Amino acid sequence: MTKAEIASEIAKTTGLDKSAVVTVIEQFMSVVKDSLSRGEHVYLRGFGSFIIKTRAEKTGRNISKNTALIIPAHNIPAFKPAPAFKEEVAKLDTEA
């Protein structure tokens, strides 16, 4: 599902203008990105959490040159679904 499809679905169910819904979705994504860039986690009860995971330094390989290289430690954004969200998705597996 794309952002446009999500916006259409929300506009249809709420009666709001689609352009207003797109603006809200884009602002939501901006707030989440800004919070994570400041090192803050974003918790949405019943849905999940946007968190930052730290990857340790590791050794990688450049296969074409057959050389080793060091991949430095770095942070990556991640999403951790809430238990209620996991249960809802698990129900889909048994229904199919």
Backbone as numpy.savetxt, mean C-alpha at the origin, in Angstrom:
# Nx Ny Nz CAx CAy CAz Cx Cy Cz
-8.29 -3.53 -9.95 -9.14 -2.36 -9.95 -8.24 -1.12 -9.95
-8.53 -0.17 -10.80 -7.74 1.05 -10.90 -8.32 2.16 -10.03
-7.54 3.25 -9.90 -8.01 4.39 -9.13 -9.30 4.96 -9.72
-9.38 5.01 -11.04 -10.58 5.52 -11.70 -11.79 4.62 -11.42
-11.58 3.32 -11.42 -12.67 2.39 -11.12 -13.12 2.52 -9.67
-12.16 2.69 -8.77 -12.50 2.89 -7.36 -13.30 4.17 -7.20
-12.86 5.24 -7.85 -13.56 6.52 -7.77 -14.98 6.39 -8.32
-15.14 5.69 -9.43 -16.47 5.50 -10.01 -17.38 4.74 -9.05
-16.86 3.71 -8.44 -17.64 2.90 -7.50 -18.06 3.73 -6.29
-17.13 4.51 -5.73 -17.44 5.35 -4.58 -18.46 6.42 -4.97
-18.28 7.04 -6.14 -19.22 8.07 -6.60 -20.62 7.49 -6.77
-20.68 6.27 -7.29 -21.98 5.62 -7.51 -22.68 5.33 -6.18
-21.93 4.83 -5.19 -22.56 4.43 -3.93 -22.84 5.60 -3.01
-22.08 6.70 -3.14 -22.28 7.84 -2.24 -23.07 8.97 -2.86
-23.16 9.00 -4.19 -23.84 10.09 -4.86 -22.98 11.33 -5.02
-21.71 11.24 -4.64 -20.80 12.38 -4.81 -20.30 12.46 -6.24
-19.81 13.64 -6.62 -19.26 13.86 -7.94 -17.95 13.07 -8.07
-17.75 12.43 -9.22 -16.56 11.59 -9.41 -15.27 12.39 -9.28
-15.25 13.62 -9.79 -14.03 14.43 -9.70 -13.69 14.75 -8.24
-14.71 14.96 -7.40 -14.48 15.20 -5.98 -13.92 13.96 -5.31
-14.44 12.81 -5.69 -13.96 11.54 -5.12 -12.50 11.30 -5.52
-12.15 11.57 -6.78 -10.77 11.41 -7.24 -9.85 12.32 -6.44
-10.28 13.55 -6.19 -9.49 14.49 -5.40 -9.26 13.97 -3.99
-10.28 13.41 -3.38 -10.16 12.86 -2.02 -9.21 11.66 -2.02
-9.32 10.79 -3.00 -8.44 9.61 -3.08 -6.99 10.05 -3.25
-6.75 11.01 -4.14 -5.39 11.49 -4.35 -4.83 12.17 -3.11
-5.66 12.92 -2.39 -5.21 13.55 -1.16 -4.93 12.50 -0.09
-5.75 11.46 -0.01 -5.51 10.36 0.93 -4.14 9.73 0.66
-3.87 9.44 -0.62 -2.59 8.83 -0.97 -1.43 9.76 -0.63
-1.61 11.05 -0.83 -0.58 12.03 -0.51 -0.30 12.06 0.99
-1.35 12.03 1.80 -1.18 12.04 3.25 -0.46 10.78 3.71
-0.81 9.63 3.16 -0.15 8.37 3.53 1.33 8.43 3.16
1.64 8.88 1.93 3.04 8.98 1.50 3.82 9.95 2.38
3.24 11.11 2.68 3.92 12.09 3.52 4.18 11.55 4.92
3.20 10.85 5.48 3.36 10.28 6.82 4.47 9.24 6.84
4.48 8.36 5.84 5.51 7.33 5.78 6.89 7.95 5.56
6.97 9.01 4.76 8.27 9.64 4.51 8.81 10.31 5.78
7.93 10.67 6.71 8.34 11.22 8.00 8.60 10.13 9.04
8.41 8.87 8.64 8.66 7.76 9.56 7.46 7.39 10.41
6.29 7.95 10.11 5.07 7.65 10.87 4.29 6.54 10.18
3.74 5.63 10.96 2.88 4.58 10.41 1.46 5.11 10.32
0.67 4.56 9.40 -0.72 4.96 9.22 -1.59 3.76 9.55
-2.44 3.90 10.58 -3.31 2.82 11.03 -4.75 3.10 10.64
-5.38 2.16 9.95 -6.80 2.28 9.59 -7.51 1.07 10.20
-8.17 1.31 11.32 -8.83 0.23 12.08 -9.79 -0.55 11.18
-9.65 -1.87 11.22 -10.52 -2.75 10.43 -10.05 -2.96 9.00
-9.05 -2.17 8.56 -8.54 -2.30 7.20 -7.09 -2.76 7.20
-6.22 -2.01 7.86 -4.82 -2.39 7.93 -3.92 -1.22 8.24
-2.63 -1.46 8.14 -1.64 -0.44 8.47 -0.64 -0.29 7.34
-0.30 0.96 7.04 0.79 1.25 6.13 2.00 1.49 7.02
3.03 0.68 6.85 4.19 0.73 7.73 5.47 0.84 6.90
6.57 1.09 7.59 7.88 1.13 6.95 8.67 -0.07 7.45
9.20 -0.85 6.52 10.05 -1.97 6.86 11.49 -1.62 6.50
12.43 -2.06 7.32 13.83 -1.80 7.05 14.46 -3.07 6.50
15.07 -2.95 5.34 15.79 -4.06 4.73 17.26 -3.94 5.12
17.84 -5.02 5.59 19.25 -5.03 5.99 20.15 -4.99 4.76
21.39 -4.58 4.98 22.38 -4.60 3.90 22.61 -6.04 3.47
22.80 -6.25 2.17 23.05 -7.60 1.69 23.95 -7.56 0.47
24.48 -8.71 0.13 25.34 -8.83 -1.03 24.52 -9.36 -2.20
24.61 -8.66 -3.33 23.93 -9.09 -4.53 24.95 -9.46 -5.59
24.49 -9.95 -6.73 25.39 -10.34 -7.81 24.97 -9.70 -9.11
25.94 -9.20 -9.85 25.73 -8.74 -11.21 26.10 -9.92 -12.10
25.11 -10.63 -12.60 25.35 -11.87 -13.33 26.11 -11.62 -14.62
25.81 -10.52 -15.32 26.46 -10.27 -16.60 27.96 -10.00 -16.45
28.37 -9.38 -15.34 29.79 -9.10 -15.12 30.43 -10.08 -14.13
29.59 -10.94 -13.54 30.05 -11.92 -12.55 30.78 -11.25 -11.39
30.17 -10.18 -10.86 30.76 -9.47 -9.73 29.76 -9.37 -8.60
30.28 -9.21 -7.39 29.44 -9.03 -6.21 29.29 -7.54 -5.95
28.14 -7.14 -5.46 27.94 -5.75 -5.08 27.15 -5.70 -3.79
27.37 -4.64 -3.05 26.69 -4.46 -1.77 25.42 -3.63 -2.01
24.31 -4.17 -1.56 23.04 -3.45 -1.60 22.86 -2.86 -0.20
22.90 -1.53 -0.08 22.84 -0.93 1.25 21.49 -1.15 1.94
21.49 -1.00 3.25 20.24 -1.08 4.01 19.32 0.04 3.54
18.02 -0.24 3.49 17.07 0.77 3.03 15.69 0.48 3.59
14.86 1.51 3.56 13.47 1.39 4.04 12.54 1.23 2.85
11.50 0.42 3.05 10.49 0.24 2.02 9.10 0.35 2.66
8.13 0.90 1.93 6.77 0.93 2.46 6.13 -0.46 2.35
5.25 -0.76 3.28 4.57 -2.05 3.27 3.15 -1.87 3.80
2.29 -2.81 3.49 0.92 -2.79 3.99 0.69 -4.07 4.78
0.16 -3.92 5.98 -0.17 -5.08 6.82 -1.68 -5.07 7.04
-2.40 -6.04 6.45 -3.86 -6.04 6.59 -4.30 -6.37 8.02
-5.42 -5.80 8.41 -6.01 -6.06 9.73 -6.60 -7.46 9.74
-6.70 -8.07 10.92 -7.28 -9.42 11.01 -8.66 -9.53 10.37
-9.51 -8.51 10.54 -10.85 -8.55 9.94 -10.75 -8.57 8.42
-9.81 -7.83 7.87 -9.59 -7.79 6.43 -9.11 -9.16 5.94
-8.18 -9.77 6.67 -7.67 -11.10 6.31 -8.80 -12.13 6.31
-9.67 -12.06 7.33 -10.78 -13.01 7.43 -11.74 -12.85 6.26
-12.01 -11.61 5.88 -12.92 -11.34 4.76 -12.37 -11.92 3.46
-11.07 -11.74 3.24 -10.44 -12.27 2.03 -10.37 -13.79 2.08
-10.14 -14.35 3.27 -10.08 -15.82 3.42 -11.41 -16.47 3.08
-12.51 -15.77 3.33 -13.84 -16.30 3.00 -13.98 -16.51 1.50
-13.34 -15.65 0.70 -13.42 -15.76 -0.75 -12.82 -17.07 -1.25
-11.76 -17.54 -0.58 -11.12 -18.79 -0.98 -12.05 -19.97 -0.82
-12.84 -19.99 0.24 -13.72 -21.13 0.50 -14.98 -21.08 -0.35
-15.38 -19.88 -0.79 -16.60 -19.74 -1.59 -16.39 -20.09 -3.05
-15.15 -19.98 -3.52 -14.88 -20.19 -4.95 -14.96 -21.63 -5.38
